[in-house]
Short mmCIF file of C-alpha atoms (C1' of nucleotides) in Angstrom, two decimals:
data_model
loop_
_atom_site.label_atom_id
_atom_site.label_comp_id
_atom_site.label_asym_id
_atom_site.label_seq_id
_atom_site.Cartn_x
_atom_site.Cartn_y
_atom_site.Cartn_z
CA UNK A 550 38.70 149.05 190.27
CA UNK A 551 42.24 149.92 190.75
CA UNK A 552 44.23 151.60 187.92
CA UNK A 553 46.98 148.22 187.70
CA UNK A 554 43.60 145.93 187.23
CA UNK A 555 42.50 148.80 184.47
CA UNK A 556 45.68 147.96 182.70
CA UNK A 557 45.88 144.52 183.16
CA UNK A 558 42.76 144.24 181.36
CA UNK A 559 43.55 146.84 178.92
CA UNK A 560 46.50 145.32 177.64
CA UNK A 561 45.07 141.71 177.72
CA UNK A 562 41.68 142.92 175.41
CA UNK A 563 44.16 144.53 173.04
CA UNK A 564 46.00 141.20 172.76
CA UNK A 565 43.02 139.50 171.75
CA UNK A 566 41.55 142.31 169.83
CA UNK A 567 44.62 142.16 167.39
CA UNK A 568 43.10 138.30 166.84
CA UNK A 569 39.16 139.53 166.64
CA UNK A 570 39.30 139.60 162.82
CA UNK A 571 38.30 137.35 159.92
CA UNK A 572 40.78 139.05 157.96
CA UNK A 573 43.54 138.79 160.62
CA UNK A 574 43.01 135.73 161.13
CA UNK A 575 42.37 134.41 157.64
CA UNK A 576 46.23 135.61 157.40
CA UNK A 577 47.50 133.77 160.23
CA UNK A 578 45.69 130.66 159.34
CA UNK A 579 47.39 130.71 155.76
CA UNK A 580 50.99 131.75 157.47
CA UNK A 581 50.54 128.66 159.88
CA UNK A 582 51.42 126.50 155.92
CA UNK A 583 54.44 128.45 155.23
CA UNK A 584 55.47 132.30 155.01
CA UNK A 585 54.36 133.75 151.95
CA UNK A 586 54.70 137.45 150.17
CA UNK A 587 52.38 139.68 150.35
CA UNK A 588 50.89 139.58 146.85
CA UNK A 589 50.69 135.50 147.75
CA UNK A 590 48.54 136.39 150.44
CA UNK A 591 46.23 138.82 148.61
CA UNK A 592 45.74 136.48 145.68
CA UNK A 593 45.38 133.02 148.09
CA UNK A 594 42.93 135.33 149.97
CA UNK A 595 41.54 137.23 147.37
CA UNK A 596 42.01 140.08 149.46
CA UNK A 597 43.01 143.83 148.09
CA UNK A 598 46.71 144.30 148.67
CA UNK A 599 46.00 147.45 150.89
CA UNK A 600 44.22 145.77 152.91
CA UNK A 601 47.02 142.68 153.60
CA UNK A 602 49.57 145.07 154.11
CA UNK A 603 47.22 147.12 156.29
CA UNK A 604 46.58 144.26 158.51
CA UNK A 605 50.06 142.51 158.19
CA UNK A 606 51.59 145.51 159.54
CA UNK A 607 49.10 145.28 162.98
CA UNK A 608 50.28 141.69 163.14
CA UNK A 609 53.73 142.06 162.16
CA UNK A 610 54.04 145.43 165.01
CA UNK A 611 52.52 143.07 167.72
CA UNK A 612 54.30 140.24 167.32
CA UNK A 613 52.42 137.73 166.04
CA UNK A 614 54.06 137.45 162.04
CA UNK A 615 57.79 138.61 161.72
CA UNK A 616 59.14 139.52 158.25
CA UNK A 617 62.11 139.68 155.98
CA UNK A 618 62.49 141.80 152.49
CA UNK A 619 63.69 139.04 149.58
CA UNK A 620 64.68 141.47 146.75
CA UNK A 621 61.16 143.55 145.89
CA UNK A 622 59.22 141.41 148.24
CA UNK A 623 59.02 141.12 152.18
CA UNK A 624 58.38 137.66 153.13
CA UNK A 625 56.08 137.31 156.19
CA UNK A 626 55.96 134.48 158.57
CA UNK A 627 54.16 133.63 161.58
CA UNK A 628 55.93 133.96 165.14
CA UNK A 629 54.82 130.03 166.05
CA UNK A 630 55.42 130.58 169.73
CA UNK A 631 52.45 132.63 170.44
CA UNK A 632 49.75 131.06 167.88
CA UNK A 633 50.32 127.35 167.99
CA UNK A 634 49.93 126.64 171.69
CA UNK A 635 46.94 129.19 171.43
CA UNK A 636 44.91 128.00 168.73
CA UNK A 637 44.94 124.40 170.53
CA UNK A 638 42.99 126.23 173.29
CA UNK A 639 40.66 128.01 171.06
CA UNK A 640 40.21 124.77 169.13
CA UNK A 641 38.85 122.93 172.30
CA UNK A 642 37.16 125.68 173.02
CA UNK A 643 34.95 126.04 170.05
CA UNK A 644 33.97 121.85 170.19
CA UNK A 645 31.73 122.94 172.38
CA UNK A 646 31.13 126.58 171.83
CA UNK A 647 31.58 127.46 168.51
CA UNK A 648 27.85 127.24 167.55
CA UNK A 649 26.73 129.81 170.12
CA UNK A 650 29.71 132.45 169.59
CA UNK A 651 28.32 132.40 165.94
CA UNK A 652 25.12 133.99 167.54
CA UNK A 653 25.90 135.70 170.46
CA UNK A 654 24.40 139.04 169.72
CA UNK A 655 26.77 140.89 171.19
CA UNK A 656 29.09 139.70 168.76
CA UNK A 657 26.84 139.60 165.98
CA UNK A 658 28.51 140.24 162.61
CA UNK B 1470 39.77 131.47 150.02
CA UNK B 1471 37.70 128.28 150.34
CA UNK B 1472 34.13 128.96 152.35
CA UNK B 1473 35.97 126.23 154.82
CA UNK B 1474 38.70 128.89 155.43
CA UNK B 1475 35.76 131.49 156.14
CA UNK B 1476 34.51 129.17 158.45
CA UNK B 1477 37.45 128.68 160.06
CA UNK B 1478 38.77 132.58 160.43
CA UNK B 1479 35.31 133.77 161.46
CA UNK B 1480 35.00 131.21 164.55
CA UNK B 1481 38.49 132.10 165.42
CA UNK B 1482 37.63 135.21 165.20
CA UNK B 1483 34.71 135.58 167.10
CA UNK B 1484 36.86 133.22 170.15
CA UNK B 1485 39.28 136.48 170.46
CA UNK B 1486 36.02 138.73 169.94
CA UNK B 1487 33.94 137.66 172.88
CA UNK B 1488 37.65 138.68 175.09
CA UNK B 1489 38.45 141.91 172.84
CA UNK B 1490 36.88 143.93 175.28
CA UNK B 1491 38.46 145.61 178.68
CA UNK B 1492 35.00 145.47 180.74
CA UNK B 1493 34.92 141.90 179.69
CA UNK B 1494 38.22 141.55 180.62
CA UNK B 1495 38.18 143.23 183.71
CA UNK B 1496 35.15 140.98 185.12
CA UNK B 1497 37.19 137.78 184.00
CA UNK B 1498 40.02 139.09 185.72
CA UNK B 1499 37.82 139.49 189.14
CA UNK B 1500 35.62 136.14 188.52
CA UNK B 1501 39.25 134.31 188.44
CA UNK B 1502 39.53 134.97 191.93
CA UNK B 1503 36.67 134.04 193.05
CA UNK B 1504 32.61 133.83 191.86
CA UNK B 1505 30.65 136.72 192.70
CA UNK B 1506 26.93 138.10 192.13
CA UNK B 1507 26.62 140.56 189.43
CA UNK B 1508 25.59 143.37 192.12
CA UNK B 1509 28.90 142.43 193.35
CA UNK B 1510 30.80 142.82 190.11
CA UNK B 1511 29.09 146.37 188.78
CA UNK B 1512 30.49 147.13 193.07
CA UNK B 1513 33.72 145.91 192.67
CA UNK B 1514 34.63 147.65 188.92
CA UNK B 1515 32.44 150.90 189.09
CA UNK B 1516 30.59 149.50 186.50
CA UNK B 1517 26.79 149.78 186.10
CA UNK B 1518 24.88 147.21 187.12
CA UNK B 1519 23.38 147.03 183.31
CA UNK B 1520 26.38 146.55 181.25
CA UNK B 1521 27.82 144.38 183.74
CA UNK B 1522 24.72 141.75 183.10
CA UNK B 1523 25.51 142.63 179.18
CA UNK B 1524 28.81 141.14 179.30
CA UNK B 1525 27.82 138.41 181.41
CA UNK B 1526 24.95 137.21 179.39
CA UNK B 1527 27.95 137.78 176.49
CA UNK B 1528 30.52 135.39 178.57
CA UNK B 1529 28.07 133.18 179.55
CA UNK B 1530 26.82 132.20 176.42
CA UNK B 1531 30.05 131.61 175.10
CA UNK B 1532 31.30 129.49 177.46
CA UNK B 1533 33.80 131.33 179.69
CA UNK B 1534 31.40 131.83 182.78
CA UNK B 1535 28.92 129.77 183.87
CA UNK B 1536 26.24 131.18 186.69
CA UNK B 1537 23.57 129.28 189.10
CA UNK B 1538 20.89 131.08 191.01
CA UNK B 1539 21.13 131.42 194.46
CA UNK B 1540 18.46 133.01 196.11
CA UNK B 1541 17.70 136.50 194.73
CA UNK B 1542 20.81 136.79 192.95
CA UNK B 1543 22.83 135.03 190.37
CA UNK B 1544 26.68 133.71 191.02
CA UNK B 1545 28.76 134.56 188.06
CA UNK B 1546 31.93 131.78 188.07
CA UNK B 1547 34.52 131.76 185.37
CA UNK B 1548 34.68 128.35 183.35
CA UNK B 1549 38.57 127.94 183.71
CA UNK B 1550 39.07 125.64 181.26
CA UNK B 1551 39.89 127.72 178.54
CA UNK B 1552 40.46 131.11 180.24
CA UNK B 1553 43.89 130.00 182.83
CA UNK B 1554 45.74 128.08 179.93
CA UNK B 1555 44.62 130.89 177.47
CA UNK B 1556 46.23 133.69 179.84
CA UNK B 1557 49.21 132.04 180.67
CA UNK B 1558 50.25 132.45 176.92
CA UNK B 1559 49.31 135.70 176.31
CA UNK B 1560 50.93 137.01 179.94
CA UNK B 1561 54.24 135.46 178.09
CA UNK B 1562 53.12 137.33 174.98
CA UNK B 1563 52.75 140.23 176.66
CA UNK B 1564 55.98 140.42 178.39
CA UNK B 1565 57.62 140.72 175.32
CA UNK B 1566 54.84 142.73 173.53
CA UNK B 1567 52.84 144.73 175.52
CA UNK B 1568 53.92 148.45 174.79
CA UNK B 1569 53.57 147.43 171.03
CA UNK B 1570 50.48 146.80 171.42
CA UNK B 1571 49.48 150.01 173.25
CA UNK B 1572 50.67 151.91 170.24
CA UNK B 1573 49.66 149.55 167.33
CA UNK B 1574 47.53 152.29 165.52
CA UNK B 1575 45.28 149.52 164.27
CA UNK B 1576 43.77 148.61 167.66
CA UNK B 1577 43.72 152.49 168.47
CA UNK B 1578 41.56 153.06 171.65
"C1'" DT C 1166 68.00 157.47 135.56
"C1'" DA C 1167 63.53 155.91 133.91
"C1'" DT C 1168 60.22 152.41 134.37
"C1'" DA C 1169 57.87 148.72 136.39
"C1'" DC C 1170 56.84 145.92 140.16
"C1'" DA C 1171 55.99 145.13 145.26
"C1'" DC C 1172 54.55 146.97 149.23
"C1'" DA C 1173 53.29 150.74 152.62
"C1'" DT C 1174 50.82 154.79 154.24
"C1'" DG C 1175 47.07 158.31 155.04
"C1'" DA C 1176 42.53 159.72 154.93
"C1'" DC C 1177 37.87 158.98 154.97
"C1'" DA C 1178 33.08 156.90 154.50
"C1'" DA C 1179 30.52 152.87 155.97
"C1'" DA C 1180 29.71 149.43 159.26
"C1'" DA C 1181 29.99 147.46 163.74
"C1'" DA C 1182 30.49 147.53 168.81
"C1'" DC C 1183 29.80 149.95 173.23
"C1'" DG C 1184 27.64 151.97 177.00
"C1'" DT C 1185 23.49 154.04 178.78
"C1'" DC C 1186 18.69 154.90 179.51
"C1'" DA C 1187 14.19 153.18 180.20
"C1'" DT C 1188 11.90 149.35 181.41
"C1'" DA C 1189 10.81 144.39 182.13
"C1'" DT C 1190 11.19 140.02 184.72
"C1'" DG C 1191 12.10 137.17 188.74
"C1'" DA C 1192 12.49 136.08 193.67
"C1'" DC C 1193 11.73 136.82 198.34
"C1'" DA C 1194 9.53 139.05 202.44
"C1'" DT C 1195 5.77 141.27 204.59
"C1'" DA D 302 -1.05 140.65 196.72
"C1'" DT D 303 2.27 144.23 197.00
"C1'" DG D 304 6.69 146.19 197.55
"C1'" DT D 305 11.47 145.84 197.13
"C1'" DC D 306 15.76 144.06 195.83
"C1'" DA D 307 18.48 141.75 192.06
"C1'" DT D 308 19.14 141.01 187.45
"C1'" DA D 309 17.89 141.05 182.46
"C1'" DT D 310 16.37 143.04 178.08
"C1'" DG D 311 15.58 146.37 174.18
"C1'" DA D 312 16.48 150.40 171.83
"C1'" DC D 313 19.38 153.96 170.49
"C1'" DG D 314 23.15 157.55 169.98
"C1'" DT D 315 28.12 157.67 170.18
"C1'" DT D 316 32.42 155.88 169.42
"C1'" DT D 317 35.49 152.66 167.30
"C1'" DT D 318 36.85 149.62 163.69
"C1'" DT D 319 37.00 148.33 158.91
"C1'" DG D 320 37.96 148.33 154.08
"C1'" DT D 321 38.89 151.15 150.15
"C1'" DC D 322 40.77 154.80 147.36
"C1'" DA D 323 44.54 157.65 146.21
"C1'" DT D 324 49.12 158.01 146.59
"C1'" DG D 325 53.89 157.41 148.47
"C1'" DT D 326 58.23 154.69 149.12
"C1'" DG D 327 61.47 151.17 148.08
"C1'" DT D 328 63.88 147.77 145.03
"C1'" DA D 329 65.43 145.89 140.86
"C1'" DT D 330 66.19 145.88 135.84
"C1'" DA D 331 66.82 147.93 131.35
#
DNA sequence: TATACACATGACAAAAACGTCATATGACAT
DNA sequence: ATGTCATATGACGTTTTTGTCATGTGTATA
């Protein structure tokens, strides 16, 4: 294995990493509606706030939500390019699959 | 959160699971090239010949490689389907957001 | 400038994922 | 039938990731 194919597929598992959690995704699924503060998000979620702004600011630093401060609140939004044209993929995807990622033991949960 | 939403995050989530991984990665990355036996793979990567058939049995039962006997090995082939549109999108992603990503704290390594 | 509200940060315990070791199964050749 | 090559499986310790608690920072309003 040469070091540029170690990095290739270093940066491409962090990319989907970032996306490899309920949480993270849970967010990104409500910000796909409209942008929302992040008290919005905690209550819609039921999530603590912590753990929002925990996980908004992994999203947020790799691109995937942008944000804006509104007077006490920041406003986040999700960065459509990426997501959309992704989540069309994944949707195909999980048609067929969907049932066996749920118990692929090496995902397990 | 609806149980709908759950559903909805954690099969999402799982998708970007099953690729959040560089040794799964790095055997997609070879496999695009060309199909190969897993002997050929754990060669290839410097990977041992046992965790290489982990993250094959992984990939395969998810849908991103499919494998046929032939003879005394097994021909791993990547399902391209989902994987070439999928990496098109997140090479653009990564143009802009790569060395974010390396230093998002949240996705450590 | 004090107080409340909104959000962010740091640290840490609990849970989950990874890689490795030992070993099992399967296929072919002798 | 037995040996050998190729791959798969199970179990387990280590590492990584996760969510939470305590607390810090920023913004507005009185």
């Amino acid at each position: 294995m040469t070091s540029q194919s170690t990095e290739w597929s270093t940066s491409h598992s962090l990319f989907f990493k970032a996306l490899a959690n309920p949480a993270r995704m849970s967010i990104i699924s409500l910000l796909h509606t409209s942008q929302r503060s992040v008290t919005e998000i905690s209550d819609e979620l039921g999530f603590e706030q912590t753990m929002v702004s925990h996980h908004l600011r992994c999203l947020s630093f790799c691109g995937f939500v942008k944000s804006k401060r509104k007077g006490k609140n920041m406003i986040y939004a999700l960065n459509k390019e990426t997501i959309v044209p992704i989540l069309k993929i994944v949707e195909k995807h999980l048609e067929k699959y969907a049932s066996n990622l749920y118990s692929c033991d090496a995902l397990e949960r």
